[in-house]
XYZ file of C-alpha atoms in Angstrom:
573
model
C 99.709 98.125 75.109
C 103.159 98.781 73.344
C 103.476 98.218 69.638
C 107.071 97.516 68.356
C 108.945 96.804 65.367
C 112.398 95.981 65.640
C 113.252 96.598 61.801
C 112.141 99.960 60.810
C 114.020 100.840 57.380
C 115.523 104.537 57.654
C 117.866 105.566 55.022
C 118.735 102.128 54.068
C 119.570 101.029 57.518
C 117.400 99.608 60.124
C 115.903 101.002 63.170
C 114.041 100.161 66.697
C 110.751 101.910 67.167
C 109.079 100.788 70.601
C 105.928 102.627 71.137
C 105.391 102.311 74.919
C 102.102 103.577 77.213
C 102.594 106.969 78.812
C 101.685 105.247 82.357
C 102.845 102.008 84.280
C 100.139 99.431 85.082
C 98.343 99.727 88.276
C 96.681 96.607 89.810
C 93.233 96.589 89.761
C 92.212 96.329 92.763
C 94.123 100.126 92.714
C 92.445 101.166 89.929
C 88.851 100.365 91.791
C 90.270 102.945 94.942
C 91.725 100.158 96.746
C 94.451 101.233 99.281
C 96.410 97.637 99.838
C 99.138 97.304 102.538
C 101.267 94.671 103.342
C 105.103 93.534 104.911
C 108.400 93.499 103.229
C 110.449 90.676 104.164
C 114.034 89.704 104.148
C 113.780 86.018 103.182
C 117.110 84.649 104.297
C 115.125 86.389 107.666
C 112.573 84.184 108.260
C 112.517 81.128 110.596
C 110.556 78.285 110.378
C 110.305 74.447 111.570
C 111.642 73.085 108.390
C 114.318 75.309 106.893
C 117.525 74.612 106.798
C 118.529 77.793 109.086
C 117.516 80.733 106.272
C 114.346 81.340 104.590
C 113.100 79.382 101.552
C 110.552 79.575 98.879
C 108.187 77.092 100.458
C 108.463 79.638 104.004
C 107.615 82.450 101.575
C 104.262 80.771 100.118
C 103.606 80.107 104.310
C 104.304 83.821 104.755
C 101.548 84.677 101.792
C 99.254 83.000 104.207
C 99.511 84.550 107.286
C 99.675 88.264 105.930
C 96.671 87.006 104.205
C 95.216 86.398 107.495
C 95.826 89.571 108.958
C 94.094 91.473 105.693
C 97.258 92.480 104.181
C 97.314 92.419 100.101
C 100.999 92.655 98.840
C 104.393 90.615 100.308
C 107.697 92.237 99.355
C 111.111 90.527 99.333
C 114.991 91.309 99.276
C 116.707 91.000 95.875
C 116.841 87.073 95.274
C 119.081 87.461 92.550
C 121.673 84.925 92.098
C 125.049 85.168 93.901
C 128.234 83.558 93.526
C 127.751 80.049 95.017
C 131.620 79.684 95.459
C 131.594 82.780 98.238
C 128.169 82.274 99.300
C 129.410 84.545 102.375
C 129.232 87.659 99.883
C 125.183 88.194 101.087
C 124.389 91.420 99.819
C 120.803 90.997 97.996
C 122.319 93.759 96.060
C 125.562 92.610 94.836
C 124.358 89.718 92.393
C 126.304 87.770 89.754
C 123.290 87.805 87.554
C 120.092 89.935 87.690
C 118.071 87.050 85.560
C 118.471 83.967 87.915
C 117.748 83.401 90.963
C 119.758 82.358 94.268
C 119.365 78.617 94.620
C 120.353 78.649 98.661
C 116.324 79.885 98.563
C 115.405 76.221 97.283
C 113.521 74.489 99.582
C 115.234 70.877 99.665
C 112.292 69.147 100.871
C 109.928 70.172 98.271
C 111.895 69.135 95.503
C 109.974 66.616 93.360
C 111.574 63.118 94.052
C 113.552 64.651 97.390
C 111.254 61.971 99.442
C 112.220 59.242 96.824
C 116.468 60.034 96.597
C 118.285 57.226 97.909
C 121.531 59.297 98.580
C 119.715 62.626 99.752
C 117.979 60.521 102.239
C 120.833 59.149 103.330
C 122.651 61.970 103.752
C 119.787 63.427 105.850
C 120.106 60.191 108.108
C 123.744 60.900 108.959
C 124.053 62.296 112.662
C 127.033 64.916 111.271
C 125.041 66.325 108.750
C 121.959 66.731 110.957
C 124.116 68.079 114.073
C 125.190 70.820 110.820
C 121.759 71.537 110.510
C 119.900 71.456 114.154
C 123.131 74.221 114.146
C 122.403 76.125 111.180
C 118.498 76.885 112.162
C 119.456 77.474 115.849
C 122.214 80.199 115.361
C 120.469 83.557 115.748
C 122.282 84.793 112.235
C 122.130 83.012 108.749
C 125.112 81.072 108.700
C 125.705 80.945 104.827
C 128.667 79.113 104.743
C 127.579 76.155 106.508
C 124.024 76.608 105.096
C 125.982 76.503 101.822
C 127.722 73.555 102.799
C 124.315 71.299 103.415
C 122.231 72.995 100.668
C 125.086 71.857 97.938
C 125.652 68.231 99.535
C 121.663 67.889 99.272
C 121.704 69.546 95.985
C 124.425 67.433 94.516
C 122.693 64.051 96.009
C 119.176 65.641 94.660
C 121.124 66.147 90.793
C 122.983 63.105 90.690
C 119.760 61.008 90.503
C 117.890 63.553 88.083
C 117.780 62.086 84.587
C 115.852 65.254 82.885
C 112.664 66.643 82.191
C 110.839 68.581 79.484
C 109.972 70.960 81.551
C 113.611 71.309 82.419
C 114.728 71.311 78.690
C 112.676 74.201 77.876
C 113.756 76.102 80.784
C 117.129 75.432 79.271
C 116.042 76.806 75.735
C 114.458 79.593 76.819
C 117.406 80.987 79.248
C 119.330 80.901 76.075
C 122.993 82.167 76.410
C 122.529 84.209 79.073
C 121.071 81.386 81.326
C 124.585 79.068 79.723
C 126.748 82.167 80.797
C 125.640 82.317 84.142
C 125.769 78.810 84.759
C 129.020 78.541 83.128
C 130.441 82.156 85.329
C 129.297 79.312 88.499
C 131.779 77.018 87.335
C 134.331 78.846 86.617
C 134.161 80.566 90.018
C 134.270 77.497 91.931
C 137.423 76.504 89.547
C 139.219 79.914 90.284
C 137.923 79.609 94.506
C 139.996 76.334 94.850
C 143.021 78.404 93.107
C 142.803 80.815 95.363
C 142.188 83.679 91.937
C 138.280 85.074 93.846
C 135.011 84.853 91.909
C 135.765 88.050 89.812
C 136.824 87.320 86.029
C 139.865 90.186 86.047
C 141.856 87.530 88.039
C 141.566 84.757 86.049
C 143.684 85.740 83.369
C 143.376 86.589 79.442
C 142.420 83.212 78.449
C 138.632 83.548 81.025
C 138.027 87.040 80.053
C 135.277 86.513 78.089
C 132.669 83.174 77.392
C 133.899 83.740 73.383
C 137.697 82.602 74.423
C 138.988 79.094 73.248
C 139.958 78.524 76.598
C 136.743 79.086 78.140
C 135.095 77.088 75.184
C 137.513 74.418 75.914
C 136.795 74.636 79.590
C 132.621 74.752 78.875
C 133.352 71.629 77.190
C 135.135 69.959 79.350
C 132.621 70.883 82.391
C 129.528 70.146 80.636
C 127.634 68.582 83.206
C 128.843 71.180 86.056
C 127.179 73.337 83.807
C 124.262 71.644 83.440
C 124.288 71.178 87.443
C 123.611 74.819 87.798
C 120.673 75.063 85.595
C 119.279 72.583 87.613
C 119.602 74.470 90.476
C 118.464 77.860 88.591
C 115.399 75.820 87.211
C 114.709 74.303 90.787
C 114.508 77.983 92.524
C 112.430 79.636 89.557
C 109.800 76.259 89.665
C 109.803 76.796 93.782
C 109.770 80.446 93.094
C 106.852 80.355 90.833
C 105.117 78.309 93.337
C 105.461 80.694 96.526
C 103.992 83.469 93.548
C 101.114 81.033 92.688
C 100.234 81.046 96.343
C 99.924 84.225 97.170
C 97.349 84.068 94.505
C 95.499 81.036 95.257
C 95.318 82.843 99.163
C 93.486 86.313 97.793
C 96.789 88.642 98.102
C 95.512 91.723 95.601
C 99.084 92.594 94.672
C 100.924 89.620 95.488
C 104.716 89.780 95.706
C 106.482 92.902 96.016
C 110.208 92.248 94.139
C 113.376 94.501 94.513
C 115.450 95.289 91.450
C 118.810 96.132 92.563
C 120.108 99.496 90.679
C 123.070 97.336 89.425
C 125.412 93.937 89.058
C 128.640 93.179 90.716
C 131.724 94.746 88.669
C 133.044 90.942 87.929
C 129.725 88.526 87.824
C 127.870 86.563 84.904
C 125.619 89.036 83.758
C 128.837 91.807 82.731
C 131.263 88.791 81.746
C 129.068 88.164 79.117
C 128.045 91.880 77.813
C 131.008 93.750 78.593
C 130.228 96.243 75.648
C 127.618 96.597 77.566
C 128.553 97.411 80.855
C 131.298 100.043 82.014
C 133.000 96.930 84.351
C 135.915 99.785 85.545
C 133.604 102.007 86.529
C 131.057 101.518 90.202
C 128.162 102.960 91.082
C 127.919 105.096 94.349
C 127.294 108.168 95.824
C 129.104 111.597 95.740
C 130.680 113.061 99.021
C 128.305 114.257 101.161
C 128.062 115.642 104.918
C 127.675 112.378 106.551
C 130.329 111.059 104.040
C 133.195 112.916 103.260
C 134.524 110.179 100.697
C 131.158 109.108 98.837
C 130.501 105.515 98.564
C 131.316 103.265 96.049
C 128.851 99.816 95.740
C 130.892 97.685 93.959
C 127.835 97.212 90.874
C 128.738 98.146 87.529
C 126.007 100.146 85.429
C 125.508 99.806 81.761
C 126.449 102.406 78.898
C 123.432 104.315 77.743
C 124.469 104.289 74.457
C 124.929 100.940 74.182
C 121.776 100.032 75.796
C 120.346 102.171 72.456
C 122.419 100.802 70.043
C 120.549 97.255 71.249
C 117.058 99.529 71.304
C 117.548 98.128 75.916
C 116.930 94.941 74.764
C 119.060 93.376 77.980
C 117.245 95.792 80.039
C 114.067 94.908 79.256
C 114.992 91.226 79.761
C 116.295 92.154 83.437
C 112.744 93.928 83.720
C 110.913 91.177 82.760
C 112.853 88.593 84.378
C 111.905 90.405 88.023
C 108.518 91.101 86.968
C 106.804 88.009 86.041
C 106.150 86.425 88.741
C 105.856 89.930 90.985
C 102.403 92.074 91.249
C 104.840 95.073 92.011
C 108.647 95.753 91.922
C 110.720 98.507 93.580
C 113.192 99.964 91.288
C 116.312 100.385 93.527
C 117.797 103.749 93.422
C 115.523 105.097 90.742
C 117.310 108.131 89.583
C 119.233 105.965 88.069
C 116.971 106.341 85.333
C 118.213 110.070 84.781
C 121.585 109.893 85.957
C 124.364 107.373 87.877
C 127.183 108.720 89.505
C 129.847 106.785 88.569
C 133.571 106.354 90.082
C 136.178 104.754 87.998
C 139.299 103.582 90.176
C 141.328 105.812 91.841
C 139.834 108.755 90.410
C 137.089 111.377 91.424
C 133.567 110.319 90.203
C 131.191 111.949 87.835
C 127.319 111.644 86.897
C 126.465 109.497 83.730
C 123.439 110.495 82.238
C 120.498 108.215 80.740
C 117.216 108.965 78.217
C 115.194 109.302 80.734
C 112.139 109.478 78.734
C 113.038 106.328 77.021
C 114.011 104.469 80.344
C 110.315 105.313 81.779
C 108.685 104.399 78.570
C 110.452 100.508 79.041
C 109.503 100.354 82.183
C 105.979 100.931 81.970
C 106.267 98.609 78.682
C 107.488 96.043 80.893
C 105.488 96.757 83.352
C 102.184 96.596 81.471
C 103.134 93.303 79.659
C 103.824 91.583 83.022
C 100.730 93.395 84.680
C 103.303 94.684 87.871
C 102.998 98.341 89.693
C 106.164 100.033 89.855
C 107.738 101.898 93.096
C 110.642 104.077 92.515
C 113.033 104.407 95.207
C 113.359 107.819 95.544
C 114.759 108.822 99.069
C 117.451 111.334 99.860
C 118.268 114.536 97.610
C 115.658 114.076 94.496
C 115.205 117.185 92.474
C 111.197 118.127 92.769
C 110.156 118.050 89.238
C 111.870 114.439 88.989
C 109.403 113.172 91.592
C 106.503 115.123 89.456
C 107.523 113.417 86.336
C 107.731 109.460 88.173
C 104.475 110.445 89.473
C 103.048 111.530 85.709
C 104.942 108.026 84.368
C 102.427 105.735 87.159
C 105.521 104.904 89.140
C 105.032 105.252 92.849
C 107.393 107.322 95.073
C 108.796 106.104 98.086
C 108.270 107.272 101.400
C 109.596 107.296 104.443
C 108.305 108.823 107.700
C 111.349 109.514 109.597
C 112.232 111.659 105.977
C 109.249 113.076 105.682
C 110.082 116.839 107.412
C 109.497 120.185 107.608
C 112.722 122.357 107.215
C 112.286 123.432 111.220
C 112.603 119.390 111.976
C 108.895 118.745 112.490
C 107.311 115.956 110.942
C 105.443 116.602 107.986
C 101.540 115.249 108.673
C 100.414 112.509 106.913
C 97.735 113.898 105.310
C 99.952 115.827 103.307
C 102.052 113.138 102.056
C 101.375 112.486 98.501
C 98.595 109.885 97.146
C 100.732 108.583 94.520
C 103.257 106.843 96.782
C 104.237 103.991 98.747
C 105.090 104.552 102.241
C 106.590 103.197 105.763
C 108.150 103.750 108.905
C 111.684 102.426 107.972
C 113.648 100.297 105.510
C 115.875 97.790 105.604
C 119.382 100.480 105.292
C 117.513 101.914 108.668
C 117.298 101.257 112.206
C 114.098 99.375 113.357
C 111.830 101.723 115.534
C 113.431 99.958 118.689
C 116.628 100.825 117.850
C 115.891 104.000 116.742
C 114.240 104.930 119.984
C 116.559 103.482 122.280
C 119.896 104.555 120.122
C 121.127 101.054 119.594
C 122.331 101.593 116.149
C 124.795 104.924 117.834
C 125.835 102.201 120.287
C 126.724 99.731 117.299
C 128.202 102.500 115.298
C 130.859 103.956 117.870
C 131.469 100.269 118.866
C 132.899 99.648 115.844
C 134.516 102.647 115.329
C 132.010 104.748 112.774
C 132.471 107.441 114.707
C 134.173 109.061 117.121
C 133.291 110.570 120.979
C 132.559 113.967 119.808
C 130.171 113.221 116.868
C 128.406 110.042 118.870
C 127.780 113.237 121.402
C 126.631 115.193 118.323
C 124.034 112.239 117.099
C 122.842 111.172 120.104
C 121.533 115.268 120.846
C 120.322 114.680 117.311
C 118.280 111.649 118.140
C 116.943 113.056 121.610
C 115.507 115.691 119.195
C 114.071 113.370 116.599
C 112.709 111.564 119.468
C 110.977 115.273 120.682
C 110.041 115.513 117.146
C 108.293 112.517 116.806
C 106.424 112.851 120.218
C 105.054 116.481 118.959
C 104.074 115.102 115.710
C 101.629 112.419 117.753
C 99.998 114.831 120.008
C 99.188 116.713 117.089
C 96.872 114.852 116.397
C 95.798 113.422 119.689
C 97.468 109.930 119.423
C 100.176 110.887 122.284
C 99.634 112.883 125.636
C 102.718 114.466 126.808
C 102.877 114.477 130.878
C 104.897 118.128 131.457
C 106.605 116.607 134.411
C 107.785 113.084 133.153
C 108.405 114.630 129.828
C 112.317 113.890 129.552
C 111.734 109.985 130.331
C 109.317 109.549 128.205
C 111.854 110.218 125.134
C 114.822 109.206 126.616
C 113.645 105.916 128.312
C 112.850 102.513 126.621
C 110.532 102.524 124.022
C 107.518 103.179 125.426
C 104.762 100.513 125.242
C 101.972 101.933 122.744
C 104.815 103.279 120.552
C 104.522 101.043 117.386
C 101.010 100.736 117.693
C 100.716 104.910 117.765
C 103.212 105.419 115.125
C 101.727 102.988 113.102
C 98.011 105.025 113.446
C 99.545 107.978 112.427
C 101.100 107.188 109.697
C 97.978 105.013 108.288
C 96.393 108.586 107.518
C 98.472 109.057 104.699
C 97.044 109.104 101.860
C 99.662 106.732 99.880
C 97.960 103.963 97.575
C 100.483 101.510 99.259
C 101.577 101.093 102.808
C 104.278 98.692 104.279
C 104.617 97.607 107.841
C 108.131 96.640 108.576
C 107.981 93.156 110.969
C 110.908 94.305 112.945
C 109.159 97.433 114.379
C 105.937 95.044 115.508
C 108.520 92.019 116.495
C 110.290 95.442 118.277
C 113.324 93.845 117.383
C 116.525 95.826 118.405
C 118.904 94.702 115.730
C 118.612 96.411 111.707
C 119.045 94.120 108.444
C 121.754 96.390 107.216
C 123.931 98.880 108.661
C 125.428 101.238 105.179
C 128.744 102.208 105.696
C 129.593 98.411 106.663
C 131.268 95.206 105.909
C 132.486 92.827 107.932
C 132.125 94.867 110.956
C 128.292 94.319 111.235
C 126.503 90.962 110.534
C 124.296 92.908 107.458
C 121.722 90.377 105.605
C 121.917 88.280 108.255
C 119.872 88.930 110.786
C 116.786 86.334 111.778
C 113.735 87.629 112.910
C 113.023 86.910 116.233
C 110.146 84.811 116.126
C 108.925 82.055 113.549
C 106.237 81.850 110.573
C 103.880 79.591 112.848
C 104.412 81.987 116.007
C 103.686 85.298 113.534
C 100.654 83.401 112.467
C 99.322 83.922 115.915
C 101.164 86.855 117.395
C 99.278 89.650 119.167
C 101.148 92.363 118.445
C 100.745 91.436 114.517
C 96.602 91.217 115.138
C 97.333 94.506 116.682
C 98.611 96.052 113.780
C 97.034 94.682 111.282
C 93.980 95.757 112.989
C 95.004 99.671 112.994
C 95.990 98.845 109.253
C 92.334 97.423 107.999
C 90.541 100.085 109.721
C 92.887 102.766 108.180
C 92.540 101.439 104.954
C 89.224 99.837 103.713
């Protein structure tokens, strides 16, 4: 363990020493030789009886369960991150107002204590409108977030007018501190500034909001106190109900537990840079450099901190972010990890550059971190990662990330799995990818020159492309004897539907990786069509969005997930 002393004298000032271990934690079941697998969900994905049309906290303790069940060991989620409750139809996981608190449209209504008891919430359940609204919200193939907005804060609001306190609640309070009061407060505002028609970002709302140390924000705090308090509530309801859904995949034998995501950033104009804007470079985004597939870069709309201020405060705030997303996780991906080397960064209207970090002393908090909250780390390392970075993650504990349809050979062929590394985490897709359906049958091309991401010539371009990953693919599982190619039906086999075995094969093959952690995606064994997230998009695909196709009671007793599971457990043990 880590030994620190925040006021080290040196030449008559004071300094930060943090001694940190040279290695992240590893669970122990991983330490013993254990090889866990397990599913990464998209929560707002999952359907079930009782939610109110997008996953909840209670359906996440039902999922523990079942992956239970099937012999699985670790459950990973989306970033559950708070959002701006104002715009609830901004769903990006990854675009959060605050990294510490979590999104209360993941409260489970029903299991909050005295929901059964609330005169006005059970009236307002008993109105035929309001449960039309909701027979609506869990029928409609996509999360609706507005109108599941709509009934989560009329329940909420009937739920917090009859709540007269709680200790437990009061020392949530204390120990959120200013950070939890500025990220309430940032709520408040935000729904002031919505009905004004100013947006959710703090540049709009004038000199007077720019920062929670204003008089006119004081006055406003003031003024607003219970509003205030009204979000706390709801940030202490989802971290109880989240703490819950963690306790159960304990109390059901998960080795790992829950697999968090720690999104690389914040939104530019949120909670969490409103209140630290020395801090955080808030004219500056994070994004990607031009590339071949895109000739402008990308910018992601998150700001990222200054690495010298994070020294001058010896990453006190990033620690807290760490901790906040590892306490109640047995593992957490770090979201675009070379982001603890470099960020490129694009200020407005102007060319980007890279902003470099300590690297050393980034890996040496996060294995702090990780060691005091007893969570694995996975670094999300995919595209264009310099070798000896990967060598030096893998020398830190932290577990690279990796995906099969990446994993190739520089003549196209897939790389075997044997040869994939054992210090790694790996899967058929991600959520930024298409599912194996639509991979195979080109959906995502379809979607893509639909709404106009390309043109005729290169949608000719991708689709030869994809007939050749499909080839690729096909080669790589009669290598090793999983696939029989018939000579004379050769060209429908890879250019019909998918073929029946498919998943089941792919998923074989890839089991004999090495990796210490696999992850099977549900979309590939639900063989749904449609992907979470489409990159490149807005409002021209429904991204976050997406249901899965069938509920937590039918997954509980699907074949095709006994199937899996079953290639997974013999793989594996």
């Amino acid at each position: 363990m880590a030994v620190e002393s925040p006021d080290l004298p040196a030449d008559g000032r004071t300094t930060a020493l943090i001694v940190a271990p040279t290695k992240c934690y590893q669970p122990e079941m991983m330490r013993a030789g254990g090889k866990p697998w397990g599913y990464p969900l998209q929560l707002y994905a999952l359907r079930s009886a009782e939610n109110w049309g997008i996953g909840d906290f209670t359906d996440l303790g039902k999922m523990a369960g079942v992956a239970r069940r099937f012999g699985a060991d670790i459950l990973g989620i989306n970033p559950i991150n708070v959002a701006f409750m104002a715009n609830v139809e901004t769903a990006s996981p990854y675009y959060s107002s605050s990294r510490m608190f979590l999104n209360p449209l993941y409260i489970d209504v029903a299991a909050v204590d005295g929901a059964r008891e609330s005169a006005k919430l059970q009236a307002l359940l008993a109105d035929a409108d309001f449960q039309a609204k909701l027979a609506k919200a869990r029928a409609s193939r996509l999360v609706d977030y507005a109108l599941v907005g709509e009934l989560k804060s009329k329940a909420f609001e009937a739920l917090y007018s009859e709540f007269a306190g709680s200790t437990a609640f009061d020392a949530f309070c204390e120990k959120g501190g200013a950070e939890l009061e500025n990220a309430a407060l940032y709520q408040v505002l935000a729904e002031y500034f919505a009905r004004k028609k100013k947006g959710v970002g703090f540049k709009s709302w004038g000199a007077g909001y720019a920062s929670p140390d204003t008089a006119q924000v004081k006055k406003f705090a003031k003024a607003n106190a219970d509003r205030i308090r009204y979000f706390k509530y709801l940030f202490w309801l989802a971290d109880a109900q989240f703490e819950a859904a963690s306790e159960a995949c304990g109390r059901v034998g998960l080795g790992v537990g829950l697999y968090q995501d720690l999104a690389v950033g914040v939104a530019a104009e949120s909670a969490e840079t409103w209140g630290a804007q020395d801090l955080f470079a808030v004219d500056l985004s994070i994004g990607s450099p031009p590339d071949m597939f895109n000739a402008d870069g990308q910018r992601w709309g998150v700001a990222p901190m200054r690495p010298e201020a994070m020294k001058r405060e010896a990453f006190a705030t990033y620690r807290r972010i760490l901790s906040a997303n590892m306490k109640r996780a047995g593992a957490v991906r770090i979201d675009h990890v070379m982001g603890l080397a470099r960020l490129f960064c694009i200020p407005d209207g102007v060319a980007g550059a890279y902003v470099l970090y300590p690297f050393a002393d980034m890996v040496g908090i996060v294995a702090l971190e990780s060691h005091r909250n007893k969570c694995l780390v996975v670094g999300e390392d995919l595209g264009v990662v310099p070798e000896f970075f990967r060598e030096a993650l893998a020398e830190a504990g932290i577990l690279s990330f990796r995906v099969c349809r990446y994993e190739r050979a520089p003549d196209g062929r897939y790389i075997p799995p044997a040869d994939y590394p054992r210090s790694a985490l790996v899967a058929a897709g991600t959520h930024d990818m298409p599912t194996l359906t639509g991979w195979w049958t080109g959906d995502d091309i379809d979607v893509a020159r639909k709404i106009g991401l390309m043109d005729e010539r290169k949608e000719r371009f991708v689709r030869d492309e994809r007939r050749n990953d499909r080839f690729a693919l096909v080669e790589a599982l009669s290598r090793t004897g999983l696939w029989f190619v018939e000579s004379e039906n050769f060209e429908s086999q890879i250019n019909g539907a998918l073929p029946p075995k498919m998943v089941e094969k792919v998923y074989t093959y890839l089991a004999q990786a090495p990796c210490q952690v696999f992850l099977v995606q549900l979309e590939d064994v639900l063989r749904q069509i449609e992907q979470m997230n489409m990159p490149g998009t807005t409002d021209e695909y429904p991204n976050w969005r997406v249901k899965l196709p069938k509920t937590i009671e039918e997954l509980d007793s699907d074949a095709d997930m006994e199937k899996i599971a079953g290639v997974l457990k013999s793989a594996r043990s």
